Coordinates of C-alpha atoms in Angstrom, one line a residue:
X1 CA 135.4 88.1 109.6
X2 CA 131.9 86.6 109.6
X3 CA 129.2 89.2 108.9
X4 CA 126.3 89.6 111.3
X5 CA 122.7 88.8 110.2
X6 CA 121.2 92.2 110.4
X7 CA 118.5 91.8 107.8
X8 CA 115.6 89.6 108.8
X9 CA 112.2 88.5 107.4
X10 CA 109.8 88.6 110.4
X11 CA 106.1 87.9 109.6
X12 CA 104.3 90.6 111.6
X13 CA 101.1 88.5 111.7
X14 CA 102.8 85.8 113.7
X15 CA 106.1 87.4 115.1
X16 CA 108.0 84.5 113.6
X17 CA 111.3 85.2 112.0
X18 CA 111.3 83.3 108.7
X19 CA 114.8 84.1 107.2
X20 CA 118.0 86.0 108.0
X21 CA 120.6 87.5 105.7
X22 CA 124.1 88.6 106.4
X23 CA 125.2 92.2 106.2
X24 CA 127.7 92.9 103.4
X25 CA 131.5 92.6 104.1
X26 CA 133.8 95.5 103.6
X27 CA 135.0 93.8 100.5
X28 CA 131.6 93.7 99.1
X29 CA 131.1 97.3 99.7
X30 CA 134.3 98.2 97.8
X31 CA 133.3 95.8 95.0
X32 CA 129.8 97.5 94.6
X33 CA 131.4 100.9 94.5
X34 CA 133.9 99.9 91.9
X35 CA 131.3 98.1 89.8
X36 CA 128.9 101.2 89.9
X37 CA 131.9 103.5 88.9
X38 CA 132.9 101.2 86.1
X39 CA 129.3 100.8 84.8
X40 CA 128.7 104.5 84.8
X41 CA 131.2 105.0 82.1
X42 CA 129.3 102.7 79.7
X43 CA 125.7 103.3 81.0
X44 CA 125.8 107.1 80.5
X45 CA 127.0 106.4 76.8
X46 CA 124.1 104.0 76.3
X47 CA 121.4 105.7 74.2
X48 CA 118.4 107.1 75.8
X49 CA 116.2 105.0 73.7
X50 CA 118.0 101.9 74.9
X51 CA 117.6 102.9 78.6
X52 CA 114.0 103.7 78.0
X53 CA 113.4 100.3 76.5
X54 CA 114.9 98.7 79.6
X55 CA 112.6 100.8 81.9
X56 CA 109.6 99.6 79.9
X57 CA 110.7 96.0 80.3
X58 CA 111.1 96.6 84.2
X59 CA 107.5 97.9 84.1
X60 CA 106.3 94.9 82.3
X61 CA 108.1 92.4 84.8
X62 CA 106.4 94.2 87.8
X63 CA 103.2 93.6 86.3
X64 CA 104.0 89.9 85.2
X65 CA 105.1 89.0 88.8
X66 CA 102.4 90.9 90.7
X67 CA 101.2 87.8 92.6
X68 CA 104.6 86.8 93.9
X69 CA 105.7 90.3 94.6
X70 CA 102.5 91.2 96.6
X71 CA 102.5 88.1 98.7
X72 CA 106.2 88.8 99.5
X73 CA 105.5 92.1 101.1
X74 CA 102.3 91.1 102.8
X75 CA 104.4 88.5 104.6
X76 CA 107.4 90.7 105.1
X77 CA 105.8 93.8 106.5
X78 CA 102.1 93.0 107.0
X79 CA 100.5 94.9 104.2
X80 CA 97.0 93.7 103.2
X81 CA 97.4 91.6 100.0
X82 CA 95.0 93.9 98.0
X83 CA 97.1 97.0 99.0
X84 CA 100.3 95.0 98.1
X85 CA 98.9 94.4 94.6
X86 CA 98.1 98.1 94.3
X87 CA 101.6 98.9 95.2
X88 CA 103.1 96.6 92.6
X89 CA 100.9 98.2 90.0
X90 CA 102.1 101.6 91.1
X91 CA 105.7 100.7 90.8
X92 CA 105.1 99.4 87.3
X93 CA 103.3 102.5 86.3
X94 CA 106.2 104.7 87.5
X95 CA 108.7 103.0 85.3
X96 CA 106.2 103.2 82.4
X97 CA 105.7 106.9 83.1
X98 CA 109.4 107.8 83.0
X99 CA 109.9 105.6 79.9
X100 CA 107.2 107.5 78.1
X101 CA 108.3 110.9 79.1
X102 CA 112.1 110.4 79.0
X103 CA 112.7 112.3 75.8
X104 CA 110.6 115.2 76.9
X105 CA 112.1 115.4 80.4
X106 CA 115.7 115.1 79.4
X107 CA 115.6 117.3 76.3
X108 CA 118.1 120.1 75.9
X109 CA 116.6 123.5 76.6
X110 CA 117.9 126.5 74.7
X111 CA 118.1 129.8 76.6
X112 CA 118.4 133.4 75.5
X113 CA 122.0 134.7 75.2
X114 CA 122.6 138.4 75.5
X115 CA 126.1 138.1 74.0
X116 CA 125.2 136.2 70.9
X117 CA 126.0 132.6 70.2
X118 CA 124.0 129.8 71.3
X119 CA 123.3 128.7 75.0
X120 CA 121.8 125.3 75.9
X121 CA 121.0 123.7 79.2
X122 CA 121.7 119.9 79.0
X123 CA 120.4 117.2 81.3
X124 CA 123.3 114.8 82.1
X125 CA 123.8 112.1 84.7
X126 CA 126.1 112.9 87.6
X127 CA 127.2 109.3 88.6
X128 CA 126.6 106.5 91.0
X129 CA 123.8 107.2 93.6
X130 CA 122.8 105.6 96.9
X131 CA 119.1 105.0 97.7
X132 CA 118.3 104.3 101.4
X133 CA 114.7 103.1 101.3
X134 CA 112.1 102.4 104.0
X135 CA 109.9 99.2 104.7
X136 CA 106.4 100.8 104.5
X137 CA 106.2 100.8 100.7
X138 CA 109.1 98.4 99.6
X139 CA 108.5 98.6 95.9
X140 CA 106.9 102.0 95.3
X141 CA 109.6 103.9 97.3
X142 CA 112.3 102.2 95.3
X143 CA 110.6 102.7 91.8
X144 CA 110.1 106.5 92.4
X145 CA 113.8 106.9 93.1
X146 CA 115.3 104.3 90.6
X147 CA 113.1 104.8 87.5
X148 CA 114.1 108.5 86.7
X149 CA 117.8 108.0 87.6
X150 CA 118.2 104.8 85.8
X151 CA 116.9 106.4 82.6
X152 CA 119.0 109.4 83.2
X153 CA 122.2 107.3 83.2
X154 CA 122.9 107.2 87.0
X155 CA 123.9 103.8 88.4
X156 CA 122.1 102.9 91.6
X157 CA 123.4 101.2 94.8
X158 CA 120.2 100.4 96.8
X159 CA 120.2 99.9 100.6
X160 CA 116.7 98.7 101.6
X161 CA 115.2 98.4 105.1
X162 CA 116.6 95.7 107.3
X163 CA 113.1 94.1 107.4
X164 CA 112.6 94.0 103.6
X165 CA 115.4 91.8 102.3
X166 CA 113.1 89.5 100.2
X167 CA 111.5 92.4 98.4
X168 CA 114.9 94.1 98.0
X169 CA 116.3 90.9 96.2
X170 CA 113.1 90.7 94.1
X171 CA 113.6 94.1 92.7
X172 CA 117.2 93.5 92.0
X173 CA 116.2 90.3 90.1
X174 CA 113.5 92.1 88.0
X175 CA 116.1 94.8 86.9
X176 CA 118.7 92.2 86.0
X177 CA 116.1 90.2 84.1
X178 CA 115.1 93.3 82.3
X179 CA 118.7 93.7 81.0
X180 CA 120.1 96.3 83.4
X181 CA 123.9 95.7 83.2
X182 CA 126.0 94.5 86.1
X183 CA 126.9 97.5 88.3
X184 CA 124.2 99.8 87.0
X185 CA 121.8 98.5 89.8
X186 CA 123.1 96.7 92.9
X187 CA 121.2 95.7 96.1
X188 CA 123.5 95.7 99.1
X189 CA 122.6 94.7 102.7
X190 CA 124.7 97.4 104.3
X191 CA 125.1 98.4 107.9
X192 CA 124.8 102.0 109.1
X193 CA 128.6 102.3 109.3
X194 CA 129.0 100.9 105.7
X195 CA 126.4 103.6 104.5
X196 CA 128.6 106.3 106.1
X197 CA 131.6 104.8 104.3
X198 CA 129.9 104.9 100.9
X199 CA 128.7 108.4 101.5
X200 CA 132.3 109.5 102.3
X201 CA 133.6 107.8 99.1
X202 CA 134.3 110.2 96.2
X203 CA 132.9 107.7 93.7
X204 CA 129.4 108.2 95.1
X205 CA 127.8 111.4 93.9
X206 CA 124.3 111.6 95.6
X207 CA 122.0 110.0 98.1
X208 CA 118.3 109.7 98.3
X209 CA 116.8 108.8 101.7
X210 CA 113.2 108.1 102.7
X211 CA 112.9 107.5 106.4
X212 CA 112.9 109.3 109.9
X213 CA 114.0 112.8 110.8
X214 CA 116.8 111.1 112.8
X215 CA 118.0 109.2 109.8
X216 CA 117.7 112.1 107.4
X217 CA 119.6 114.4 109.7
X218 CA 122.5 111.9 110.1
X219 CA 122.6 111.3 106.4
X220 CA 122.3 115.0 105.5
X221 CA 125.2 115.8 107.9
X222 CA 127.4 113.1 106.4
X223 CA 126.5 114.1 102.8
X224 CA 127.2 117.7 103.6
X225 CA 130.6 117.0 105.0
X226 CA 131.5 115.4 101.7
X227 CA 129.7 117.9 99.4
X228 CA 127.1 115.3 98.2
X229 CA 123.7 116.1 96.8
X230 CA 120.9 114.6 99.0
X231 CA 117.2 114.3 98.7
X232 CA 115.2 113.7 101.8
X233 CA 111.6 112.5 102.2
X234 CA 111.1 112.3 106.0
X235 CA 108.1 112.2 108.3
X236 CA 104.8 113.8 108.1
X237 CA 101.8 114.8 110.1
X238 CA 99.5 115.9 107.5
X239 CA 96.5 118.1 108.2
X240 CA 93.2 117.0 106.7
X241 CA 90.6 119.7 107.0
X242 CA 86.9 119.1 106.6
X243 CA 85.1 122.4 106.6
X244 CA 81.7 121.1 105.8
X245 CA 80.0 118.0 104.0
X246 CA 76.8 117.2 102.4
X247 CA 77.1 113.7 103.7
X248 CA 79.1 113.5 106.9
X249 CA 79.1 109.7 107.0
X250 CA 80.6 109.5 103.5
X251 CA 83.1 112.2 104.5
X252 CA 84.0 110.2 107.6
X253 CA 84.3 107.0 105.4
X254 CA 86.9 108.7 103.1
X255 CA 88.9 110.0 106.1
X256 CA 88.9 106.7 107.8
X257 CA 90.0 104.7 104.8
X258 CA 92.7 107.2 104.2
X259 CA 93.9 106.9 107.8
X260 CA 94.0 103.2 108.0
X261 CA 95.5 102.5 104.6
X262 CA 98.8 100.5 105.2
X263 CA 97.7 100.5 108.9
X264 CA 98.3 104.2 109.0
X265 CA 102.1 103.6 108.1
X266 CA 102.4 106.2 105.4
X267 CA 104.4 109.5 105.5
X268 CA 101.5 111.4 104.0
X269 CA 98.6 109.8 105.9
X270 CA 95.9 112.2 107.3
X271 CA 97.4 112.1 110.9
X272 CA 95.6 115.3 112.0
X273 CA 92.0 115.5 111.1
X274 CA 90.6 119.0 111.6
X275 CA 86.8 119.2 111.6
X276 CA 84.5 122.2 111.7
X277 CA 82.4 122.3 114.9
X278 CA 79.2 122.2 112.9
X279 CA 79.8 118.6 111.9
X280 CA 82.4 117.6 114.5
X281 CA 80.3 115.5 116.7
X282 CA 78.6 113.5 114.0
X283 CA 82.0 113.0 112.3
X284 CA 83.7 111.6 115.4
X285 CA 80.7 109.4 116.0
X286 CA 80.9 108.0 112.5
X287 CA 84.7 107.3 112.9
X288 CA 84.1 105.6 116.1
X289 CA 81.6 103.3 114.5
X290 CA 84.1 102.3 112.0
X291 CA 86.8 101.6 114.5
X292 CA 84.7 99.6 116.9
X293 CA 84.5 95.8 116.9
X294 CA 87.5 95.2 114.6
X295 CA 89.6 92.2 115.2
X296 CA 93.1 91.0 114.1
X297 CA 93.3 89.4 110.8
X298 CA 95.6 87.7 108.2
X299 CA 97.1 90.2 105.7
X300 CA 96.7 87.5 103.0
X301 CA 92.9 87.2 103.6
X302 CA 91.7 90.4 105.3
X303 CA 87.9 91.2 105.5
X304 CA 86.0 94.3 106.3
X305 CA 85.8 93.1 110.0
X306 CA 89.6 92.5 110.4
X307 CA 92.6 94.6 110.3
X308 CA 96.3 93.8 109.6
X309 CA 99.4 93.9 111.9
X310 CA 101.7 96.8 112.1
X311 CA 105.3 96.2 110.8
X312 CA 107.1 95.5 114.0
X313 CA 106.8 95.1 117.8
X314 CA 108.7 98.3 118.1
X315 CA 106.2 100.2 116.1
X316 CA 103.3 99.0 118.1
X317 CA 105.1 99.9 121.3
X318 CA 105.9 103.4 120.2
X319 CA 102.3 104.1 119.1
X320 CA 100.8 102.8 122.2
X321 CA 103.2 104.9 124.3
X322 CA 102.0 108.0 122.4
X323 CA 98.4 107.3 122.8
X324 CA 98.6 106.3 126.4
X325 CA 100.4 109.5 127.1
X326 CA 97.7 111.5 125.5
X327 CA 94.9 109.7 127.5
X328 CA 96.8 110.1 130.7
X329 CA 96.8 113.8 130.2
X330 CA 93.0 114.1 129.4
X331 CA 92.6 113.1 125.8
X332 CA 89.6 110.7 125.0
X333 CA 90.1 107.3 123.2
X334 CA 86.7 106.6 121.6
X335 CA 87.6 103.2 120.2
X336 CA 90.6 101.0 119.5
X337 CA 94.0 101.4 120.9
X338 CA 94.3 97.8 122.1
X339 CA 97.3 95.5 121.5
X340 CA 96.8 91.8 120.6
X341 CA 97.5 89.1 123.1
X342 CA 98.8 87.2 120.2
X343 CA 102.3 86.9 119.0
X344 CA 101.7 89.2 116.0
X345 CA 102.2 92.9 116.0
X346 CA 98.7 94.2 116.1
X347 CA 97.3 97.5 117.3
X348 CA 93.6 98.1 116.9
X349 CA 92.6 101.2 114.8
X350 CA 91.7 103.9 117.1
X351 CA 89.9 107.3 117.3
X352 CA 91.4 109.9 119.7
X353 CA 90.2 113.4 120.5
X354 CA 91.0 116.2 123.0
X355 CA 94.7 116.2 122.0
X356 CA 96.5 119.3 123.5
X357 CA 100.0 120.7 123.0
X358 CA 101.4 119.1 126.2
X359 CA 100.8 115.7 124.8
X360 CA 103.3 113.9 122.6
X361 CA 100.5 113.2 120.1
X362 CA 100.2 116.9 119.4
X363 CA 103.6 117.4 118.0
X364 CA 104.9 113.8 117.2
X365 CA 104.1 111.8 114.1
X366 CA 101.7 108.9 114.9
X367 CA 102.9 106.3 112.4
X368 CA 100.0 103.9 112.9
X369 CA 96.2 103.6 112.6
X370 CA 95.1 106.4 115.0
X371 CA 92.7 109.0 113.7
X372 CA 93.3 112.1 115.8
X373 CA 90.5 114.5 115.4
X374 CA 90.5 118.3 116.3
X375 CA 87.7 120.7 116.4
X376 CA 87.8 124.1 114.6
X377 CA 85.4 127.0 114.7
X378 CA 86.6 128.9 111.6
X379 CA 88.8 128.6 108.5
X380 CA 91.4 130.7 110.2
X381 CA 91.4 128.3 113.2
X382 CA 91.8 125.4 110.9
X383 CA 94.8 127.0 109.1
X384 CA 96.4 127.9 112.4
X385 CA 96.0 124.2 113.7
X386 CA 97.3 122.8 110.4
X387 CA 100.4 124.8 110.4
X388 CA 101.2 124.4 113.9
X389 CA 103.6 121.5 113.1
X390 CA 107.2 120.9 112.6
X391 CA 106.2 118.9 109.5
X392 CA 105.1 120.0 106.0
X393 CA 104.7 117.1 103.8
X394 CA 101.1 117.3 102.5
X395 CA 97.6 118.5 103.4
X396 CA 94.1 118.3 102.2
X397 CA 91.0 120.5 102.5
X398 CA 87.4 119.4 101.9
X399 CA 84.4 121.7 101.3
X400 CA 81.2 121.8 99.2
X401 CA 82.5 125.2 98.3
X402 CA 85.6 124.4 96.1
X403 CA 86.8 128.0 96.2
X404 CA 86.7 128.1 100.0
X405 CA 88.6 124.9 100.3
X406 CA 91.1 126.1 97.6
X407 CA 91.6 129.3 99.6
X408 CA 92.4 127.5 102.7
X409 CA 94.7 124.9 100.9
X410 CA 96.7 127.7 99.5
X411 CA 97.7 128.8 103.0
X412 CA 99.0 125.4 104.2
X413 CA 102.8 125.2 104.8
X414 CA 103.3 122.0 102.9
X415 CA 104.9 120.5 99.8
X416 CA 101.6 119.1 98.6
X417 CA 98.2 120.7 99.0
X418 CA 95.1 118.9 97.7
X419 CA 91.3 120.0 97.5
X420 CA 88.5 117.6 97.8
X421 CA 90.7 114.5 97.7
X422 CA 93.0 113.0 100.4
X423 CA 96.0 113.4 98.1
X424 CA 96.9 113.8 94.4
X425 CA 98.6 110.6 93.5
X426 CA 100.1 109.2 90.3
X427 CA 103.5 108.8 88.6
X428 CA 103.1 112.3 87.1
X429 CA 102.4 114.0 90.6
X430 CA 105.5 115.4 92.3
X431 CA 106.0 114.2 95.9
X432 CA 107.9 115.8 98.7
X433 CA 107.7 118.3 101.6
X434 CA 109.1 121.3 103.5
X435 CA 110.1 122.0 107.1
X436 CA 111.1 118.8 108.9
X437 CA 109.5 116.6 106.3
X438 CA 112.6 117.1 104.1
X439 CA 113.5 118.6 100.7
X440 CA 113.8 117.6 97.1
X441 CA 111.1 116.0 95.1
X442 CA 110.3 112.7 93.5
X443 CA 107.8 111.6 90.8
X444 CA 106.5 113.6 88.0
X445 CA 108.7 115.9 85.9
X446 CA 110.5 117.2 89.1
X447 CA 111.6 113.7 90.0
X448 CA 113.9 113.7 87.0
X449 CA 115.3 117.0 87.9
X450 CA 117.3 116.2 91.1
X451 CA 120.4 114.2 90.4
X452 CA 121.2 115.9 87.2
X453 CA 124.1 117.9 85.8
X454 CA 122.2 120.8 84.3
X455 CA 125.2 121.8 82.2
X456 CA 125.4 124.9 80.3
X457 CA 126.8 124.4 76.8
X458 CA 127.6 127.7 75.1
X459 CA 128.7 128.0 71.5
X460 CA 130.1 131.4 70.5
X461 CA 129.3 132.9 67.1

């Protein structure tokens, strides 16, 4: 049987398909599972110090290859080159963080025993894991899943997004060049049916997925049927509350830069901007100024007057449908919202107000560069608007009165609440949500606490 070419490199700036890769064969899927199982027996017995040294070398290789790696994803999914470089640096930092903290985060923990003897909680690997990764942060998303689990001793099978085959192969090459043994990390261009096959296989012990609600629900159902641990990081429609500001223009700058980062294609982007009525009009006007007059640009040479493409034609189509639906029902489009006449996947950054519950934009995630702004008259109304969502990933609150902002932030139904910053970010900061945004955590100390056998070792007197 000849495998179909389901993995493609399509340049979003031009719409040109540059390269295709065949999906894995059933024999390759079996070989990957067998190799991971065999490698687990050896990798879990490798010393923590050795696994840590390997992680440090991976960190170094990401840093050494930054130019090549950054250019790859700029061409592959349209990320501006400067942001691509930042992503590579972040991936490097994640591996370095877990290498530095490995001994501390995996240390045995003695607990009190009421019946004498000695009771210890051990942190042990559980076996081969499957990572199902998205296209919007091709290196960072992989790093935050792989780094802690590689150090723990869990082999990784990595199924990347169909639009990111070059970056998927680049990551695999880095890990192999760093000395990761065969079978401990394997990239596979699997189909959805093959993913289901792997989840059902008893040799696989856990799954981590970052993606859509639909994908998360399907994988969780499959994992549940086979009693597999699963971590899900799904969509988000994060509230971004601005209660007041000494400098409204500066506050609008921060909100705008946050919203259009990665062309708005981030799970924890500020998709619902809630602004107090005292500064609302000026805030919206300032956002509109920033959105107006932008033109399509080359991700490899972006300027302050240009914007990069979205990841795919389908992404542009969906976003346009959502915004058009809102406008047809009475919302106001202040600027942007235009598709390019060129062959690239461009959608001009937009400012949208007057969104109400009967519009799709009120409840759906807008995964693109649209700043939706709501007016609130009180802290209580801001909290109500913020929590009136099926999502619960992150949220931010801004005020010159830090205690007031913290009081509002404490009432957000989210997995990550930030005060006077768009989001707390860093390898040490746990990432994850509640409600339809998924469950489980990555990064920080919690990121090494998911796919672990927290085994009780009890030694009687």
